[in-house]
PDB file of C-alpha atoms in Angstrom:
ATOM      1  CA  UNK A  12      14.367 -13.853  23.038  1.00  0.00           C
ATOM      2  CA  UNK A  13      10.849 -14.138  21.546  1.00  0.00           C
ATOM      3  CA  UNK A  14      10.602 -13.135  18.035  1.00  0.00           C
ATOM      4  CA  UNK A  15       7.168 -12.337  16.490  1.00  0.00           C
ATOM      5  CA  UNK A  16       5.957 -12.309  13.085  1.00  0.00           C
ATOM      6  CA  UNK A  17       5.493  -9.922  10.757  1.00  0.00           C
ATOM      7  CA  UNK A  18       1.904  -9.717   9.713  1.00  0.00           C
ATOM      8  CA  UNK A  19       1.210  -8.777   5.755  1.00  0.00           C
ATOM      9  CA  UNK A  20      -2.028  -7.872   4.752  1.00  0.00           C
ATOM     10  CA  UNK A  21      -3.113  -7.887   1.096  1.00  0.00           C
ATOM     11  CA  UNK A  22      -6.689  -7.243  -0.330  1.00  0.00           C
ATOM     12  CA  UNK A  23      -7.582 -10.740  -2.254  1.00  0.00           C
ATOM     13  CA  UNK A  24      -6.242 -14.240  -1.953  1.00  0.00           C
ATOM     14  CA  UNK A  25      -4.172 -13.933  -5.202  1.00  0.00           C
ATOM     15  CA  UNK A  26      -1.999 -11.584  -3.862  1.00  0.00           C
ATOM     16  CA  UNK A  27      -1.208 -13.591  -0.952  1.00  0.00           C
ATOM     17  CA  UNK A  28      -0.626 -16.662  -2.786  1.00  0.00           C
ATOM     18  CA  UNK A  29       1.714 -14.560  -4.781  1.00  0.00           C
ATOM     19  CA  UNK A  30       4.052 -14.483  -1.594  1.00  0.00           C
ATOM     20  CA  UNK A  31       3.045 -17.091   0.920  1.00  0.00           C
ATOM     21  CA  UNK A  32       4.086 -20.086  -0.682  1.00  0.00           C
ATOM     22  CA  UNK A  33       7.814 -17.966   0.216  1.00  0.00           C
ATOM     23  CA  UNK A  34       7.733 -17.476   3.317  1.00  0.00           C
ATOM     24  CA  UNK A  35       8.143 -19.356   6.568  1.00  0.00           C
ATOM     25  CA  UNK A  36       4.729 -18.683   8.619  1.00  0.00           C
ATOM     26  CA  UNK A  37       6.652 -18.822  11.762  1.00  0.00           C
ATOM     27  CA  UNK A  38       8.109 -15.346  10.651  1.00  0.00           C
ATOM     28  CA  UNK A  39       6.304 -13.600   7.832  1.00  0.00           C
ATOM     29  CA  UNK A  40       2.073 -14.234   8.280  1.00  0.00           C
ATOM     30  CA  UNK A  41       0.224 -13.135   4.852  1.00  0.00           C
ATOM     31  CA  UNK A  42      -3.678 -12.650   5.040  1.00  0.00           C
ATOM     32  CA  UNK A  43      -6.089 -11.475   2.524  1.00  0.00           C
ATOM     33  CA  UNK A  44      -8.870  -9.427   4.570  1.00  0.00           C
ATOM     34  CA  UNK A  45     -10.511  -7.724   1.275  1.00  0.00           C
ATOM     35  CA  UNK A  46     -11.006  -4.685  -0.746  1.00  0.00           C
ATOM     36  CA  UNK A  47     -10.901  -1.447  -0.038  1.00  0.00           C
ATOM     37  CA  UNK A  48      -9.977   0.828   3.020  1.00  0.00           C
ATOM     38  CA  UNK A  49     -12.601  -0.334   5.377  1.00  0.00           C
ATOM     39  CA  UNK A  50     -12.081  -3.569   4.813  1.00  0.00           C
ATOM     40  CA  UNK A  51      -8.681  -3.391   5.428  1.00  0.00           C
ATOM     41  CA  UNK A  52      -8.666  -1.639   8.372  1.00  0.00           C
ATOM     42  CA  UNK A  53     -11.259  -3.857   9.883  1.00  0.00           C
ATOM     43  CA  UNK A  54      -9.726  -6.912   8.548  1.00  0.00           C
ATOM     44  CA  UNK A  55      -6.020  -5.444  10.044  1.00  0.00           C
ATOM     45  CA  UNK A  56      -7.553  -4.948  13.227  1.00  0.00           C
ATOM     46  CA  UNK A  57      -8.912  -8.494  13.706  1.00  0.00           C
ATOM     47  CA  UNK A  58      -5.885  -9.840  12.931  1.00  0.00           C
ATOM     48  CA  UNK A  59      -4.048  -7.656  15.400  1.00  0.00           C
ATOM     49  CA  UNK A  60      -6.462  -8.549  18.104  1.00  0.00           C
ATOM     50  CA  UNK A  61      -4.589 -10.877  20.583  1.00  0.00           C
ATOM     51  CA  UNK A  62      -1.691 -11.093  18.452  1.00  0.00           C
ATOM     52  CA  UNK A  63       1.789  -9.538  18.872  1.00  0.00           C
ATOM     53  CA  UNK A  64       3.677  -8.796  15.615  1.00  0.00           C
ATOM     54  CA  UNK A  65       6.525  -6.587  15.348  1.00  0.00           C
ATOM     55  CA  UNK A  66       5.269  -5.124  12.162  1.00  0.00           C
ATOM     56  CA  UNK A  67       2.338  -4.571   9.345  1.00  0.00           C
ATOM     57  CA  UNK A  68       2.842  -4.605   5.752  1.00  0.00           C
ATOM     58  CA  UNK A  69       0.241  -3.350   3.220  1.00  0.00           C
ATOM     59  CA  UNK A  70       0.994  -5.518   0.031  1.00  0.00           C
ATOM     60  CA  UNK A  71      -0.424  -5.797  -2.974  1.00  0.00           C
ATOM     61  CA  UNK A  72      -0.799  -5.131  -6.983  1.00  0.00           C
ATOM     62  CA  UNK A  73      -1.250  -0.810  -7.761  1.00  0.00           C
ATOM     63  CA  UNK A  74      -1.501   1.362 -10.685  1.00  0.00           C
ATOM     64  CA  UNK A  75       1.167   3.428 -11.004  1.00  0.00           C
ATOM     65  CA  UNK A  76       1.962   7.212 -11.897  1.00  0.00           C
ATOM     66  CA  UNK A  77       3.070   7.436 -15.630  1.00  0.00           C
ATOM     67  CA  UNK A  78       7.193   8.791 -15.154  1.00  0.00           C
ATOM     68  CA  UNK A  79       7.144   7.918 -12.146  1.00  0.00           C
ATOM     69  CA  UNK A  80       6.777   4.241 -11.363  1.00  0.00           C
ATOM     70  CA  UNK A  81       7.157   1.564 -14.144  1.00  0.00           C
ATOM     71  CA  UNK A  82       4.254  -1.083 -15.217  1.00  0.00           C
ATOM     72  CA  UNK A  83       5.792  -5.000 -13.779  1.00  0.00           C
ATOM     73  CA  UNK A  84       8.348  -2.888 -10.978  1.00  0.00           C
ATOM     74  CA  UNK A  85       7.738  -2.371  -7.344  1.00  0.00           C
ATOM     75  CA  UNK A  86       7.450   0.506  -5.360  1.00  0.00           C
ATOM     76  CA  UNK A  87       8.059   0.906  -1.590  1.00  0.00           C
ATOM     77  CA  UNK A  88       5.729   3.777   0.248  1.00  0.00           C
ATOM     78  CA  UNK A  89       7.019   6.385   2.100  1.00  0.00           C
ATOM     79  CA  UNK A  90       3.951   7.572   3.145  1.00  0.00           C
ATOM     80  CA  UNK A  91       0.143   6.277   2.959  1.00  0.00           C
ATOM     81  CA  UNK A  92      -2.146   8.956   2.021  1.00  0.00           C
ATOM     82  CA  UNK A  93      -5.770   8.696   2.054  1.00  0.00           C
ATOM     83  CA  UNK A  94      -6.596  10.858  -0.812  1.00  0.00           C
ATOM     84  CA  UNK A  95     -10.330  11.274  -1.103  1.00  0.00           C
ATOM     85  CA  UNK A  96     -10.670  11.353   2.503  1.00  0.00           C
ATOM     86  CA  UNK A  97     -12.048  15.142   3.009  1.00  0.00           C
ATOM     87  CA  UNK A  98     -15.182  17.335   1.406  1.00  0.00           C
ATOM     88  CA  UNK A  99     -15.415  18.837  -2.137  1.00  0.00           C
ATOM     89  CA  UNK A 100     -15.876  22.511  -2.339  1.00  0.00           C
ATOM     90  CA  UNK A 101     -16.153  25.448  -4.790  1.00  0.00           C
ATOM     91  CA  UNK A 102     -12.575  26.152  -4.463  1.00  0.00           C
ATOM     92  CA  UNK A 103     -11.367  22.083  -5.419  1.00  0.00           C
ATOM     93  CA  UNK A 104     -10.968  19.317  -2.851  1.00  0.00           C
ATOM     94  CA  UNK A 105     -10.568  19.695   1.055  1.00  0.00           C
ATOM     95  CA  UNK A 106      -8.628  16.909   2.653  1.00  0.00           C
ATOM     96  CA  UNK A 107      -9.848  16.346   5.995  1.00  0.00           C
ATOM     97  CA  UNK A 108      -6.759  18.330   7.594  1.00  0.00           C
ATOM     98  CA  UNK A 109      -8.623  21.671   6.325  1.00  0.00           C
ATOM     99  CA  UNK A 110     -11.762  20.692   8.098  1.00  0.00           C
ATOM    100  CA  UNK A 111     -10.000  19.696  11.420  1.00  0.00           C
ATOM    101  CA  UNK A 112     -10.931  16.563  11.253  1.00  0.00           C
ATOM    102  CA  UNK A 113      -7.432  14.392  11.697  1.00  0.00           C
ATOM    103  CA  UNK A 114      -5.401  13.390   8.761  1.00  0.00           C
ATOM    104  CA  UNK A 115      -5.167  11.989   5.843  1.00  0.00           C
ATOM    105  CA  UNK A 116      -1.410  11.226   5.759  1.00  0.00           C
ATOM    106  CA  UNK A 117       0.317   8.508   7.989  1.00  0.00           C
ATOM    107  CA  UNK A 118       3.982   7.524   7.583  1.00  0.00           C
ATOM    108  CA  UNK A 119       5.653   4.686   7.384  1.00  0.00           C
ATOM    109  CA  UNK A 120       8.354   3.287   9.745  1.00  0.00           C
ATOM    110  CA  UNK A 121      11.761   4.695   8.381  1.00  0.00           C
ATOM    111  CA  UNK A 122      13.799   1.643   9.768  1.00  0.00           C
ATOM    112  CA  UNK A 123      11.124  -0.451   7.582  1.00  0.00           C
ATOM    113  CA  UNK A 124      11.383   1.750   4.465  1.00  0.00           C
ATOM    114  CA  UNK A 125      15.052   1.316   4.861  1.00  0.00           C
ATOM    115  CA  UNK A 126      14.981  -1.921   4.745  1.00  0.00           C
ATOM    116  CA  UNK A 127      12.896  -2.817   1.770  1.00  0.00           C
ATOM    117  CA  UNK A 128      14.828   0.006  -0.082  1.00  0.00           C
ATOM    118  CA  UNK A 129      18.034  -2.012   0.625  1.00  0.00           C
ATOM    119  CA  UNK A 130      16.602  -5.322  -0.225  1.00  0.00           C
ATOM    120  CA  UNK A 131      14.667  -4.018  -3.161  1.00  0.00           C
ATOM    121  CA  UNK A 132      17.124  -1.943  -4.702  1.00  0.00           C
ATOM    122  CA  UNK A 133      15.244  -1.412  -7.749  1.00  0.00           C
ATOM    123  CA  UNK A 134      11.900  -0.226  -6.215  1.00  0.00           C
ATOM    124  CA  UNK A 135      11.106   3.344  -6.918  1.00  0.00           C
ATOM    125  CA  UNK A 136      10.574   4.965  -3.277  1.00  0.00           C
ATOM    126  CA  UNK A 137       7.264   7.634  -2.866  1.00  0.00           C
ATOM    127  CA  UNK A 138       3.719   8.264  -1.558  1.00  0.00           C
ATOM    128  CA  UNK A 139       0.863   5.619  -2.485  1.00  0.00           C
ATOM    129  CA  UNK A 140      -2.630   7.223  -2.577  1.00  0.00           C
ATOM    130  CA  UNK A 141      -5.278   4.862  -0.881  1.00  0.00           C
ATOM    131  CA  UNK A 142      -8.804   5.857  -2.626  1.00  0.00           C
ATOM    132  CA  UNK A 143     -12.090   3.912  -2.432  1.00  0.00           C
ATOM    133  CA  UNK A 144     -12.749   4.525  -5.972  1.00  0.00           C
ATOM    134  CA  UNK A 145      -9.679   3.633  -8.685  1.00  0.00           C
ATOM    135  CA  UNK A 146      -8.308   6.615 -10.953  1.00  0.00           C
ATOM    136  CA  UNK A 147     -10.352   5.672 -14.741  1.00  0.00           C
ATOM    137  CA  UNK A 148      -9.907   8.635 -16.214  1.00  0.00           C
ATOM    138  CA  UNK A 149      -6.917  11.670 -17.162  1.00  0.00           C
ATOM    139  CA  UNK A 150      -8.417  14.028 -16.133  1.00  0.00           C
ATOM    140  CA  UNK A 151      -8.567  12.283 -12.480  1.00  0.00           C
ATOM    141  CA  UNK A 152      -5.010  10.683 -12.839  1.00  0.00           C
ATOM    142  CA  UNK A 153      -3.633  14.674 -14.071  1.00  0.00           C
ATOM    143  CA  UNK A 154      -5.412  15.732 -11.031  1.00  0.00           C
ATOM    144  CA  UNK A 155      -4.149  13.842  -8.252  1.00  0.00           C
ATOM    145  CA  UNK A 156      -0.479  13.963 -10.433  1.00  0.00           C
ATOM    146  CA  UNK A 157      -1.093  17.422  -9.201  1.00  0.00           C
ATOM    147  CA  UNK A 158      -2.077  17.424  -6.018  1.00  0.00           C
ATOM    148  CA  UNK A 159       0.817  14.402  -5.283  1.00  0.00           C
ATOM    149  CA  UNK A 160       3.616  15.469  -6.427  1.00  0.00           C
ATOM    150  CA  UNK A 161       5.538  13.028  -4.569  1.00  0.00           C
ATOM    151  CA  UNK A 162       3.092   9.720  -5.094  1.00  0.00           C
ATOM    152  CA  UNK A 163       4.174   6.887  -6.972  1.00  0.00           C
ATOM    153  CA  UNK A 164       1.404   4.552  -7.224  1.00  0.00           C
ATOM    154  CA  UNK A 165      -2.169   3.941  -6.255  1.00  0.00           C
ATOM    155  CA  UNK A 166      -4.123   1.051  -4.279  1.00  0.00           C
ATOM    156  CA  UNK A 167      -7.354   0.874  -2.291  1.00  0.00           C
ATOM    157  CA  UNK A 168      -5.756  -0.346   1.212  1.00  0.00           C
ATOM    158  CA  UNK A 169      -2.634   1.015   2.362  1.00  0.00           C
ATOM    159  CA  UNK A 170      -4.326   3.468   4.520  1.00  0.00           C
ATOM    160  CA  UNK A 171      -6.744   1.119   6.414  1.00  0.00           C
ATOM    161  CA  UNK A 172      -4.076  -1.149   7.103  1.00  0.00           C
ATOM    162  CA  UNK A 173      -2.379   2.108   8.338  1.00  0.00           C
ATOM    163  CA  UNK A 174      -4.986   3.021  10.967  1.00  0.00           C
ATOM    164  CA  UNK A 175      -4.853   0.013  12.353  1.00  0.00           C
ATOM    165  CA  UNK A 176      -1.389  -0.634  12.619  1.00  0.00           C
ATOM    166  CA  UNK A 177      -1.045   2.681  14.148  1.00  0.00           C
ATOM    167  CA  UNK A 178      -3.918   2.076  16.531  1.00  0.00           C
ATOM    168  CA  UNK A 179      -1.904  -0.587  18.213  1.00  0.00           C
ATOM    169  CA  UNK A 180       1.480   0.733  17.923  1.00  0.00           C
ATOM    170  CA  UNK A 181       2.969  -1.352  15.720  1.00  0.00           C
ATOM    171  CA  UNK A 182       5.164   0.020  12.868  1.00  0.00           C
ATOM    172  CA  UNK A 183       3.713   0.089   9.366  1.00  0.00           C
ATOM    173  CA  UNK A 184       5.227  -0.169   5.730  1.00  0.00           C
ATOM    174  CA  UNK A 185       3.737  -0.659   1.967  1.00  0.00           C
ATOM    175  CA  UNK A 186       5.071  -2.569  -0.810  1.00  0.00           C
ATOM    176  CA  UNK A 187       3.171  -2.455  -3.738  1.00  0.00           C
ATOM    177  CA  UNK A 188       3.736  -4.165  -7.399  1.00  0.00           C
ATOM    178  CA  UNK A 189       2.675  -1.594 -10.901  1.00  0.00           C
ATOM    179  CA  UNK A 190       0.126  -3.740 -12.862  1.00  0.00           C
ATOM    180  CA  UNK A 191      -1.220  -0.171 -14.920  1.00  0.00           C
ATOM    181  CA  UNK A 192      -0.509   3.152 -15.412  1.00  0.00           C
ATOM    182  CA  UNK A 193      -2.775   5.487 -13.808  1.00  0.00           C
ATOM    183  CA  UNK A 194      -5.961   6.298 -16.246  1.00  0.00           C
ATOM    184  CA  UNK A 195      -7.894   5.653 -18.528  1.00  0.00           C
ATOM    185  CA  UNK A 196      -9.368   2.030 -17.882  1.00  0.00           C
ATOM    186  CA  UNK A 197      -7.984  -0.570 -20.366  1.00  0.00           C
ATOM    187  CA  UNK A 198      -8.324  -4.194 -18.663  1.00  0.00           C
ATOM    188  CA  UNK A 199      -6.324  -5.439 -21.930  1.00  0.00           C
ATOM    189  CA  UNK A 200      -3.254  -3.508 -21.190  1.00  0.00           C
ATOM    190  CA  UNK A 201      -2.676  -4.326 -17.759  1.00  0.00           C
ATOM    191  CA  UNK A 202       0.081  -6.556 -16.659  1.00  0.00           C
ATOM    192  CA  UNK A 203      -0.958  -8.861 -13.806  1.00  0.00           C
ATOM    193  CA  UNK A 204       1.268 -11.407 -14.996  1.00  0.00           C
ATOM    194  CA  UNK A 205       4.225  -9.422 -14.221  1.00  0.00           C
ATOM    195  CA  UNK A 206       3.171  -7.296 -11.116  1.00  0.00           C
ATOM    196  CA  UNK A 207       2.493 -11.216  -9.241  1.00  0.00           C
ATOM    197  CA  UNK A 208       6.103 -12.117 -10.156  1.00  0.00           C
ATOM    198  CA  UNK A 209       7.321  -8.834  -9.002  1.00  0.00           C
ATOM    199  CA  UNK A 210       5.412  -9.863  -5.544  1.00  0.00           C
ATOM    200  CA  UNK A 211       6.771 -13.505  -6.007  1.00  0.00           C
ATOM    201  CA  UNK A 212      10.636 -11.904  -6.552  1.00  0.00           C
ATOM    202  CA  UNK A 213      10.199  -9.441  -3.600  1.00  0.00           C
ATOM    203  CA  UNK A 214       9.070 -12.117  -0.655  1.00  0.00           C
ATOM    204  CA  UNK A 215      12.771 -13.134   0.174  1.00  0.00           C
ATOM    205  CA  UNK A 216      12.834  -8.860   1.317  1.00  0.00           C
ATOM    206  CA  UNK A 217       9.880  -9.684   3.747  1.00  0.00           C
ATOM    207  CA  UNK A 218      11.364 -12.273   5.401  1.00  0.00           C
ATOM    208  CA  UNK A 219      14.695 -10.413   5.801  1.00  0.00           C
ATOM    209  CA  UNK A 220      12.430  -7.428   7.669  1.00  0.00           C
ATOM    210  CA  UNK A 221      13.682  -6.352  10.843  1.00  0.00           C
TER     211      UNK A 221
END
């Protein structure tokens, strides 16, 4: 039986340095195809073209909901949500499922989920928000707190590499590592150091994906 790779897709080179060196090509693929949801989406989509992989994986370093997803620990994504995707309004924010316009929510592949969750036992489990511009202030981080009640962490690509997963059929997961707490920006206080080793400690789970 032919076995195809999984493809992971992560926004800069760092990150897929973090967990390449890991893995065995043959079966886990890592590419950086840049930042932000365009990006990624385009970059997922070239990738995709002419090549059959039995699934996508949106990887990478996030900021992470204060009491709800610890700075250096991993979180697994139940759901990808774009959430600035949509129009403002005098009444707050419209996401794009008001408007009629599609949706701003895609989920990922249970059996994939389940699997990380069993390899990764410690990762905290929720939605990660995909936004072109990062969270820098409370007011923004209380906000979206609000409107997310169930999101864990924050990134700029999960989404894109969502889309075009999804436009292809192939099923879709996201694993990201906590490097801040959603906020106010403080460069000094984030923890890449640790959120690359929690990438580095979580490849053996991407080569064990079904």
């Amino acid at each position: 039986m032919t076995s195809y790779p999984i493809l992971v897709v992560t926004a800069v080179t760092a990150e897929a340095d973090a967990v390449r060196a890991h893995l065995d090509p043959g079966n886990v693929l890592v590419e950086a195809v840049g930042v932000g949801p365009a990006a990624a989406a385009a970059g997922t989509a070239r990738l995709l073209a002419g090549r059959t992989c039995r699934a996508v994986l949106s990887l990478g370093i996030a900021g992470g909901f204060p009491g709800r997803a610890a700075v250096g620990g991993l979180v697994i994504g139940t759901r990808s949500i774009a959430a600035d995707l949509g129009a403002e309004s005098p009444d707050g924010f419209l996401p794009i499922e008001e408007l009629g316009f599609g949706t701003s929510i895609l989920e990922s592949d249970p059996q994939l989920v389940k699997a990380l969750q069993s390899s990764l036992p410690d990762a905290v489990s929720g939605d990660v928000l995909t936004l072109a511009t990062v969270t820098g202030t409370a007011a923004t981080a209380d906000r979206l707190a609000t409107r997310f009640p169930d999101a864990v962490a924050e990134a700029m690509e999960g989404y894109g590499v969502a889309i075009a997963a999804a436009g292809v059929g192939v099923p879709f997961a996201e694993l990201r590592a906590i490097s801040n707490p959603i906020g106010p920006r403080d460069r000094a206080a984030w923890r890449l150091g640790d959120a690359f080793a929690a990438l580095r400690a979580a490849a053996p789970a991407l080569a064990a994906l079904p």
